[in-house]
PDB file of C-alpha atoms in Angstrom:
ATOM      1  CA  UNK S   1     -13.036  66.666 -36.079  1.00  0.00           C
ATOM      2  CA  UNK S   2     -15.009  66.451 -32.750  1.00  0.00           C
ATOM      3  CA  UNK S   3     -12.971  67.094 -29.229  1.00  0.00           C
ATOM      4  CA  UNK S   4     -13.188  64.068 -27.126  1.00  0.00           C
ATOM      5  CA  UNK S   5     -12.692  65.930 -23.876  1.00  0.00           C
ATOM      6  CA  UNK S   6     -15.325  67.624 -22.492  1.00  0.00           C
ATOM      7  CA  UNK S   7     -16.476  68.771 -19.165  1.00  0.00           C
ATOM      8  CA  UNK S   8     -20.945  69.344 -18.287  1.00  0.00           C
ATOM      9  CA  UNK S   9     -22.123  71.527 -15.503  1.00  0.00           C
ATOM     10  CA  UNK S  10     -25.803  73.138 -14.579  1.00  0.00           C
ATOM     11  CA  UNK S  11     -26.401  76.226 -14.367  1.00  0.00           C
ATOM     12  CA  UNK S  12     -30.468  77.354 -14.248  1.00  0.00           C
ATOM     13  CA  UNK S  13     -29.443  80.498 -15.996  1.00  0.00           C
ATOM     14  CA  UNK S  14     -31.262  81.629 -19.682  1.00  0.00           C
ATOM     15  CA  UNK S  15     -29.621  80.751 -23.023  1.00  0.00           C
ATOM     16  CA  UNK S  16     -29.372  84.328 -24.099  1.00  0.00           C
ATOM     17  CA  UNK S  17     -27.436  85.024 -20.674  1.00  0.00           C
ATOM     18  CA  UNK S  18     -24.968  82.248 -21.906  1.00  0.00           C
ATOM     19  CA  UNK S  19     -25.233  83.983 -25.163  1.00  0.00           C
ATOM     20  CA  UNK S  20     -23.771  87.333 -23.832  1.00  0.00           C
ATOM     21  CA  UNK S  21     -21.491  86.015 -22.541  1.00  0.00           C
ATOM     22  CA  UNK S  22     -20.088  84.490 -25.654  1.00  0.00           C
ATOM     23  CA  UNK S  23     -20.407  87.669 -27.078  1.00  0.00           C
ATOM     24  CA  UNK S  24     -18.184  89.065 -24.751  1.00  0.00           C
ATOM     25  CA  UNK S  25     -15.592  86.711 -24.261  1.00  0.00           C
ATOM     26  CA  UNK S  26     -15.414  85.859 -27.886  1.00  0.00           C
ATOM     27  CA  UNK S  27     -14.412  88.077 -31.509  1.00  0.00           C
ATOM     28  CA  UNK S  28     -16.574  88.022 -34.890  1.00  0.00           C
ATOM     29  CA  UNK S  29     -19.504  86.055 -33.020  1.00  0.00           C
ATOM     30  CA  UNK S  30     -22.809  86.227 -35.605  1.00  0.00           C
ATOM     31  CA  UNK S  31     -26.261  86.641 -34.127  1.00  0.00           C
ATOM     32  CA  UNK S  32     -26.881  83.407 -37.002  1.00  0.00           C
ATOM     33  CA  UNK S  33     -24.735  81.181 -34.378  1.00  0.00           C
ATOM     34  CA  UNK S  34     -27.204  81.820 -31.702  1.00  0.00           C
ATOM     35  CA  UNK S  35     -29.500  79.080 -33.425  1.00  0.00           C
ATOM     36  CA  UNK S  36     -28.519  75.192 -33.155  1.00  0.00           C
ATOM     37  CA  UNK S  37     -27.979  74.020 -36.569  1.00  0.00           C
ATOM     38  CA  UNK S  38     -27.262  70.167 -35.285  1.00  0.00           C
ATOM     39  CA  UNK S  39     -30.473  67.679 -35.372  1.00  0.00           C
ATOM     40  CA  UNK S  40     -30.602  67.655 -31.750  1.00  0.00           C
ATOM     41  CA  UNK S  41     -33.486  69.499 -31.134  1.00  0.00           C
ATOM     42  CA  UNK S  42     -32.780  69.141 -26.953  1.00  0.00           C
ATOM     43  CA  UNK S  43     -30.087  71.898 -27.825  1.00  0.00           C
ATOM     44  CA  UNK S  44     -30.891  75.703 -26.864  1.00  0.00           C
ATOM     45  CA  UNK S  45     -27.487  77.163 -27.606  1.00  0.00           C
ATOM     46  CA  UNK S  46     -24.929  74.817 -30.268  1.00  0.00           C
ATOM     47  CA  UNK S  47     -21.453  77.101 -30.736  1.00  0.00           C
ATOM     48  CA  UNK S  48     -18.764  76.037 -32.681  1.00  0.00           C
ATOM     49  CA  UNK S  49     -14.977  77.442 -32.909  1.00  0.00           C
ATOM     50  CA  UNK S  50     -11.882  76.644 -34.170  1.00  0.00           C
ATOM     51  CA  UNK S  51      -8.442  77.600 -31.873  1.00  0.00           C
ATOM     52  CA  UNK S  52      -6.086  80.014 -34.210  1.00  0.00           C
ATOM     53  CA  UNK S  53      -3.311  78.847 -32.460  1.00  0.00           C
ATOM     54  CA  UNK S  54      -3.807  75.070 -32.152  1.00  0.00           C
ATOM     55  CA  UNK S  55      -6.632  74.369 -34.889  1.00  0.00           C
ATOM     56  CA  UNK S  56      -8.112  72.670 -32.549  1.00  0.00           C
ATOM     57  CA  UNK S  57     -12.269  72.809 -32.284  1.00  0.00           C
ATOM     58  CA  UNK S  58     -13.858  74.542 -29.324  1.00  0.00           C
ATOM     59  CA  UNK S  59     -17.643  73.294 -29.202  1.00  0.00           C
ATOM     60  CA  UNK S  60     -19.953  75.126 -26.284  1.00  0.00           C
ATOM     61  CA  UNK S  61     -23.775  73.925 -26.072  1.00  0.00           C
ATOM     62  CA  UNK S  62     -26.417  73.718 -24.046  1.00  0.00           C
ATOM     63  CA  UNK S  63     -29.523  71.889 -23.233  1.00  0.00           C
ATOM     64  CA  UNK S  64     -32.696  72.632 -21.098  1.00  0.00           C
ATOM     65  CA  UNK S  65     -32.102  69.517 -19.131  1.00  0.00           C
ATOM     66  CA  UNK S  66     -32.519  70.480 -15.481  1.00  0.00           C
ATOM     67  CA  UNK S  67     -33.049  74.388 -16.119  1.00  0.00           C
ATOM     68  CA  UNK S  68     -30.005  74.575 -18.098  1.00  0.00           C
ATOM     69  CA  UNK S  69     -26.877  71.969 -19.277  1.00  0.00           C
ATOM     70  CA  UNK S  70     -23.897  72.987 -20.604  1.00  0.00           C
ATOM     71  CA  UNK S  71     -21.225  70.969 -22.307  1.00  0.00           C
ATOM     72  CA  UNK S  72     -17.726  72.750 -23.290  1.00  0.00           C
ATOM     73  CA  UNK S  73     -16.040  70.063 -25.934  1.00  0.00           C
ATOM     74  CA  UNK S  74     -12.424  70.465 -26.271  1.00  0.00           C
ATOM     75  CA  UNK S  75      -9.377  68.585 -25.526  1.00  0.00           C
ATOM     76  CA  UNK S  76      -7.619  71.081 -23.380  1.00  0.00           C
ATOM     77  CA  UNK S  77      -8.661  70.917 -19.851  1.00  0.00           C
ATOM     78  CA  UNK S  78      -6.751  73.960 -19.256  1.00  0.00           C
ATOM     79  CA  UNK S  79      -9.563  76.007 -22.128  1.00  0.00           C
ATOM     80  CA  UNK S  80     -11.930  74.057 -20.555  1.00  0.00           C
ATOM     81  CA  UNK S  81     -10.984  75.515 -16.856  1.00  0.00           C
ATOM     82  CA  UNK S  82     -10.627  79.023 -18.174  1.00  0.00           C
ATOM     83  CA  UNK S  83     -13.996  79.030 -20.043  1.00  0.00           C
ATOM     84  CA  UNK S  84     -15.804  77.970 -17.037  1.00  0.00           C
ATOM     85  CA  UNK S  85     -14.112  80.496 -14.585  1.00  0.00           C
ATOM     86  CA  UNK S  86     -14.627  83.381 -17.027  1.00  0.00           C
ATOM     87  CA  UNK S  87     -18.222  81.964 -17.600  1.00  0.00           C
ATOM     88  CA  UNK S  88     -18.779  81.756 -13.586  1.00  0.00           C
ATOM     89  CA  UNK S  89     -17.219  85.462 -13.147  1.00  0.00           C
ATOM     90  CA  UNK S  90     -19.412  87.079 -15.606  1.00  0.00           C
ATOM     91  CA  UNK S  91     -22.815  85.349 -14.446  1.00  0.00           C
ATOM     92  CA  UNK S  92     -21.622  85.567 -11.034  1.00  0.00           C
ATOM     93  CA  UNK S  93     -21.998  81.794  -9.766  1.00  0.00           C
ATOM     94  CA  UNK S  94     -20.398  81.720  -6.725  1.00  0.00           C
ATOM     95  CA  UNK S  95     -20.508  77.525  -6.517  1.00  0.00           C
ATOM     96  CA  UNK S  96     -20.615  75.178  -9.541  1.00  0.00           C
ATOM     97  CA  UNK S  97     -20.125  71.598  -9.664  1.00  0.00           C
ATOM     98  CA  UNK S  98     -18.883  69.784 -12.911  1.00  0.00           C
ATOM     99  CA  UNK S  99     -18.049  66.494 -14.562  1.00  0.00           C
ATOM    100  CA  UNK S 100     -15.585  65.845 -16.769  1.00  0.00           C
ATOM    101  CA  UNK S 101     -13.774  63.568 -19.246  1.00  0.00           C
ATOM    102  CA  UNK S 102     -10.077  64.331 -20.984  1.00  0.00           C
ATOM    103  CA  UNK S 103      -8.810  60.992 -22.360  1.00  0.00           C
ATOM    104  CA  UNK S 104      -5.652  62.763 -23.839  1.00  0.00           C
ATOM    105  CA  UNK S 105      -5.152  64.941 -20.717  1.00  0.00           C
ATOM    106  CA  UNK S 106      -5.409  61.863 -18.637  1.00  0.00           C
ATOM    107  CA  UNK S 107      -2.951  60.136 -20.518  1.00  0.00           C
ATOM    108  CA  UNK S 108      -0.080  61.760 -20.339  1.00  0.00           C
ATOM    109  CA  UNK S 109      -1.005  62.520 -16.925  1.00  0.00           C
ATOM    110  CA  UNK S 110      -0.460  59.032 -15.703  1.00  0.00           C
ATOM    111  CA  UNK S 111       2.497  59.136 -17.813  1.00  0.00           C
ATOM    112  CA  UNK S 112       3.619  62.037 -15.477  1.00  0.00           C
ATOM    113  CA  UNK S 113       2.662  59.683 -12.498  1.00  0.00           C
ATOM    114  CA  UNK S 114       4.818  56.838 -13.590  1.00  0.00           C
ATOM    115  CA  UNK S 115       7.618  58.930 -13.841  1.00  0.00           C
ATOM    116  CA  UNK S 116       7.121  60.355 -10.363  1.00  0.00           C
ATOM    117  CA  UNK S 117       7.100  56.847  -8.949  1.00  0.00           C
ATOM    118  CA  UNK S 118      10.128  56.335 -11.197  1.00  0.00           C
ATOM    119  CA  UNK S 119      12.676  58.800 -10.021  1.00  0.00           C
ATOM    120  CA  UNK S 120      11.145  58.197  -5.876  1.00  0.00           C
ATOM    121  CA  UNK S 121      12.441  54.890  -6.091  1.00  0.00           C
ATOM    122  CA  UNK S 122      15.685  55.872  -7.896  1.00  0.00           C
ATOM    123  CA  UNK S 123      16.113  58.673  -5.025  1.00  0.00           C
ATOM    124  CA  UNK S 124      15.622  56.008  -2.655  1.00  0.00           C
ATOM    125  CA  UNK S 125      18.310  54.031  -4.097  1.00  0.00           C
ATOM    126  CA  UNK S 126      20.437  56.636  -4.350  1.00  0.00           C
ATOM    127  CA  UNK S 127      20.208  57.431  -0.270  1.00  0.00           C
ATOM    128  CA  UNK S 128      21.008  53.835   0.689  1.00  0.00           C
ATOM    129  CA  UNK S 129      24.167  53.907  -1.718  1.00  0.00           C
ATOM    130  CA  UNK S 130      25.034  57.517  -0.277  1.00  0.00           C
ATOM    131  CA  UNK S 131      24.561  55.879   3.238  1.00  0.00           C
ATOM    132  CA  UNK S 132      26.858  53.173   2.820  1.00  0.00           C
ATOM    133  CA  UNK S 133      29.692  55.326   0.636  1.00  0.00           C
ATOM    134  CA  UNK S 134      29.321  57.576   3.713  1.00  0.00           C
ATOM    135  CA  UNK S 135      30.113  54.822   6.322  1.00  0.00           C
ATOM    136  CA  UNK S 136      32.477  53.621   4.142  1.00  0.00           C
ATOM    137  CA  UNK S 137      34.579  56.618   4.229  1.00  0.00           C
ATOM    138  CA  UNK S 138      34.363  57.181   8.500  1.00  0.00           C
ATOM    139  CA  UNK S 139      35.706  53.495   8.548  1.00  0.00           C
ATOM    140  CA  UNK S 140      38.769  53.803   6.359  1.00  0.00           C
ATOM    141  CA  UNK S 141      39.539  57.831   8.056  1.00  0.00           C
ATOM    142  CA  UNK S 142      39.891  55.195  11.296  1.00  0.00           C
ATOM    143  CA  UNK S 143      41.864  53.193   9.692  1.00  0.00           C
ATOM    144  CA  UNK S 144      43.972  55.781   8.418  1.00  0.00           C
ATOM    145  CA  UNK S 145      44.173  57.175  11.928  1.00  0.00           C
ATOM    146  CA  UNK S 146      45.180  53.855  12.989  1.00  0.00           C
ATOM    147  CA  UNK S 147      48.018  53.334  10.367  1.00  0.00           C
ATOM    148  CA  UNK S 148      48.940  56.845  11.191  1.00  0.00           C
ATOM    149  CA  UNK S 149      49.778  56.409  14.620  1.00  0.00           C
ATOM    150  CA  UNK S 150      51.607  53.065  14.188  1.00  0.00           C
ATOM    151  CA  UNK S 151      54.131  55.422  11.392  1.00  0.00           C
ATOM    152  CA  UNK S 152      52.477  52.386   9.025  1.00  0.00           C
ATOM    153  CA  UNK S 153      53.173  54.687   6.140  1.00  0.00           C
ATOM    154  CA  UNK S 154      52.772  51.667   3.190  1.00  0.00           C
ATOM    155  CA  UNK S 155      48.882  50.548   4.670  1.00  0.00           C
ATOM    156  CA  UNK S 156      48.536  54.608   5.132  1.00  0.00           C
ATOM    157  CA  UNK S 157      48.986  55.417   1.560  1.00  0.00           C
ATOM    158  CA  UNK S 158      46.758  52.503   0.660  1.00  0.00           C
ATOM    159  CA  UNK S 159      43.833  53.423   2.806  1.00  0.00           C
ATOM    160  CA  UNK S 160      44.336  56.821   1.489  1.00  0.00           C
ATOM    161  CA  UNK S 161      43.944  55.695  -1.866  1.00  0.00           C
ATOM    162  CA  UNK S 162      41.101  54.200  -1.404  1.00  0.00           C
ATOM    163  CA  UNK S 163      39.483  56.996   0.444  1.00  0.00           C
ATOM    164  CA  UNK S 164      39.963  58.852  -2.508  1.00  0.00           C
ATOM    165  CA  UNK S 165      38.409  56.639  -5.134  1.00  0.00           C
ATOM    166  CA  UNK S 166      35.074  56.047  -2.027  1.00  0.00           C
ATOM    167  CA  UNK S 167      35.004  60.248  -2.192  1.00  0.00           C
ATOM    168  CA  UNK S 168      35.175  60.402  -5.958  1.00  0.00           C
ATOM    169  CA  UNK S 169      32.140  57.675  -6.097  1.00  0.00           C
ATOM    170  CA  UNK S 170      30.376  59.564  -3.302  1.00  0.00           C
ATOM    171  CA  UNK S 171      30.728  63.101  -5.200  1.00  0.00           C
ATOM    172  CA  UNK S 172      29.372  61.362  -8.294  1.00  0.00           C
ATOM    173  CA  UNK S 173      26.290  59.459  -6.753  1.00  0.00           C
ATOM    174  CA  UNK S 174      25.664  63.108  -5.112  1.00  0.00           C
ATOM    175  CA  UNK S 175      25.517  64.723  -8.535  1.00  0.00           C
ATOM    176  CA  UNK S 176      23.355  61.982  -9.588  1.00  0.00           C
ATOM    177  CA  UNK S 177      21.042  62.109  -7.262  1.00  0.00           C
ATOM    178  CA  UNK S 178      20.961  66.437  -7.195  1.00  0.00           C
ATOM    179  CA  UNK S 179      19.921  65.550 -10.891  1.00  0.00           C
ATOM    180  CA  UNK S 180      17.642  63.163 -10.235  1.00  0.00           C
ATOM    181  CA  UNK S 181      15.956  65.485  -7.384  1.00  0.00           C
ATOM    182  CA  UNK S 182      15.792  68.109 -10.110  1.00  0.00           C
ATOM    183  CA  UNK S 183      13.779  66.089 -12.276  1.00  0.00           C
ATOM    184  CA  UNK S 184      11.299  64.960  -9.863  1.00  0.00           C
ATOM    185  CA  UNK S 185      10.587  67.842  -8.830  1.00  0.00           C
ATOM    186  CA  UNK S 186       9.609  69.204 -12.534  1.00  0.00           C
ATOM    187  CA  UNK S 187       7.159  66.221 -12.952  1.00  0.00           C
ATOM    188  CA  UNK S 188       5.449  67.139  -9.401  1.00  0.00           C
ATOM    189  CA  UNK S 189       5.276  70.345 -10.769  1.00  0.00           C
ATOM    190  CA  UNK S 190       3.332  68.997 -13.808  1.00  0.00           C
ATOM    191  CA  UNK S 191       1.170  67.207 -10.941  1.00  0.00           C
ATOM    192  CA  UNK S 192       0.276  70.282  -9.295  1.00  0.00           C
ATOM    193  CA  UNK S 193      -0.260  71.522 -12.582  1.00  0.00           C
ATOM    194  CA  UNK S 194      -2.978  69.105 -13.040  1.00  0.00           C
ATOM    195  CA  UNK S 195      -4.830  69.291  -9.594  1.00  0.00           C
ATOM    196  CA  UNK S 196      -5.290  72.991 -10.373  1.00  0.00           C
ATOM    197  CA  UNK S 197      -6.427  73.146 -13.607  1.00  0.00           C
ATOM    198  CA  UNK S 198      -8.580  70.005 -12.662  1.00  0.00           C
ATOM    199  CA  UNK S 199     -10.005  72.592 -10.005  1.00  0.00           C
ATOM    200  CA  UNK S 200     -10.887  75.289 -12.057  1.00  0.00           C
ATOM    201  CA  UNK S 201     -13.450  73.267 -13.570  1.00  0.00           C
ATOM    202  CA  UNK S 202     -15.501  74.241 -10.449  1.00  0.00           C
ATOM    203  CA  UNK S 203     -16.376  77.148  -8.145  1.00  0.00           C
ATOM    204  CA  UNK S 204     -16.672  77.143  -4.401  1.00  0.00           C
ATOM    205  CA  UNK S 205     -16.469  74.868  -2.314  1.00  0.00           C
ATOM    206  CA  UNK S 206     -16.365  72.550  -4.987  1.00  0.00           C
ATOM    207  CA  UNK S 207     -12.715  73.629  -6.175  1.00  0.00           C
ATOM    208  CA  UNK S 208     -11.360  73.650  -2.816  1.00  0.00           C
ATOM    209  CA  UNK S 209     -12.166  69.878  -2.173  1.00  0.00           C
ATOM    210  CA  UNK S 210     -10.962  69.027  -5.295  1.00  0.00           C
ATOM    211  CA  UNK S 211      -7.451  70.382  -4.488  1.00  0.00           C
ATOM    212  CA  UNK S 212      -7.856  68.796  -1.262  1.00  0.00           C
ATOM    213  CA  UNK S 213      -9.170  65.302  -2.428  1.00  0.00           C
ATOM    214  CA  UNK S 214      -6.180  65.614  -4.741  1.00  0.00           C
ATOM    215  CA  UNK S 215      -3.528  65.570  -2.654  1.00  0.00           C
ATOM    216  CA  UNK S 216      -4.863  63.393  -0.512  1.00  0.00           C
ATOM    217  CA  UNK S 217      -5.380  60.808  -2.929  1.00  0.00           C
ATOM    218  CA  UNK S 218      -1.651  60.874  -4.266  1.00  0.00           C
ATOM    219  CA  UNK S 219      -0.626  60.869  -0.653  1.00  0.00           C
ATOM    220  CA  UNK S 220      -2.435  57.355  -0.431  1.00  0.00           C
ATOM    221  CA  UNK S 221      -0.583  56.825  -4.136  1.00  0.00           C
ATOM    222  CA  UNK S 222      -4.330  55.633  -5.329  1.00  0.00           C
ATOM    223  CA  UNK S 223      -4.196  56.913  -8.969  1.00  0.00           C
ATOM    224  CA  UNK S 224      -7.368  55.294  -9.710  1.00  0.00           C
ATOM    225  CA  UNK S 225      -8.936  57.566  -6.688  1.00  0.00           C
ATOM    226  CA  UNK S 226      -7.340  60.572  -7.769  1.00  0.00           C
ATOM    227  CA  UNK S 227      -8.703  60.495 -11.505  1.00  0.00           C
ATOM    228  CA  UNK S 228     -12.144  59.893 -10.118  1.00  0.00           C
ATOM    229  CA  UNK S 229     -12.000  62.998  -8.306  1.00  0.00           C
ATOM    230  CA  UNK S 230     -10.682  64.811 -11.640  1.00  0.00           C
ATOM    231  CA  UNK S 231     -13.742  63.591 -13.575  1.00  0.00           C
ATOM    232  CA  UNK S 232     -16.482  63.742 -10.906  1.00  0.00           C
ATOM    233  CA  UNK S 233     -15.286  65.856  -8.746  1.00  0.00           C
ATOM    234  CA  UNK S 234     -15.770  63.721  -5.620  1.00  0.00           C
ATOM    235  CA  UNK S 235     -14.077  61.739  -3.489  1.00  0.00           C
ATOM    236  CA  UNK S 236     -15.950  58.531  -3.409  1.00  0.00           C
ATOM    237  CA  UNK S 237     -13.667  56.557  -1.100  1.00  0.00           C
ATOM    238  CA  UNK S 238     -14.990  59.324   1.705  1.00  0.00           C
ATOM    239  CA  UNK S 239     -18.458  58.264   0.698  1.00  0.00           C
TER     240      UNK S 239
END
């Protein structure tokens, strides 16, 4: 099985510095693996690994295209982030700009999106019903008042009732909508999520406008925008 995600960077550093640093970061790594063994004779460096936790494969390689290209297969943009920070630490690069593609990530990432849209326009809902229970019950507390005064004790009792079914319905679209909150606010947490490990795929300056471009983009609610600037990196409606 090959990972479809992957993210590419440059770096004009030497494959054995690359190959240290696998060394270091990674346990039972053979000198043998140092040497491609695929038929792409572009490659330098061609490393292979399988996650013990996931089974999933882990594929790093690199190329001498423009001093030095590296490509980290995997689906896991969160490995992928990691890598690349640990990578950046230990060769200490300073700014690094990357492309990338996660077609799984990205899925269930707009599936994260929809729901935010979701429960925002349930929460809106939910206000304009609050709104008009809540005017309901300052007219009929009037009318009570008014009933009250004229010792209209048969209309009082039936204002009262229905003051108390309008509270119950208000209490209940309240609880509703505290649950509803709750669960937006986990799926913009999974957004956030995303915008930073989408930013750890670079260093610099180039993380920092990611985050930035980000936020901006959901702002504008352009989802199209925003997973542009996940896979390139820029924002191209600035450009």
């Amino acid at each position: 099985k090959v990972a479809e995600g992957y993210c590419q960077f440059y770096l004009s550093k030497r494959p054995n510095w690359i190959w240290n640093w696998l060394q270091k970061s990674f346990i039972n790594i053979d000198n043998e693996m140092q040497q491609p063994r695929g038929s792409d004779r572009g490659l330098v460096l061609d490393v292979n690994f399988i996650s013990l936790r996931t089974g999933e494969p882990l594929c790093i390689s690199m190329t001498g295209e423009q001093g030095g290209c590296i490509t980290i297969r995997t689906d896991d943009i969160e490995v992928a982030g990691e890598l690349i920070q640990d990578l950046c630490v230990f060769l200490q690069v300073t700014e690094l700009e990357s492309t990338a593609n996660f077609p799984d990530e990205m899925e269930k990432f707009k599936q994260v999106l929809m729901k935010v849209d979701e429960y925002n326009a349930v929460r809106l809902k939910l206000t304009a019903e609050m709104a008009d229970s809540a005017n309901l019950v300052k007219a009929l507390i009037v009318k009570a008042e008014d009933y009250r005064m004229l010792s209209d004790m048969a209309n009082l009792k039936k204002v009262f009732s229905g003051l108390q079914q309008t509270n119950g319905d208000l209490i209940a679209e309240y609880n509703k909508r505290a649950n509803n909150h709750q669960s937006l606010l986990t799926q913009l947490k999974e957004v956030n999520m995303m915008i930073q490990k989408a930013a750890k795929l670079r260093v610099g300056n180039a993380k920092t406008r990611v985050v930035a471009a980000c936020r901006q983009a959901i702002k504008k609610n352009s989802i199209h925008e925003l997973f542009q600037i996940i896979k390139t990196g820029q924002d191209t409606s600035t450009s």
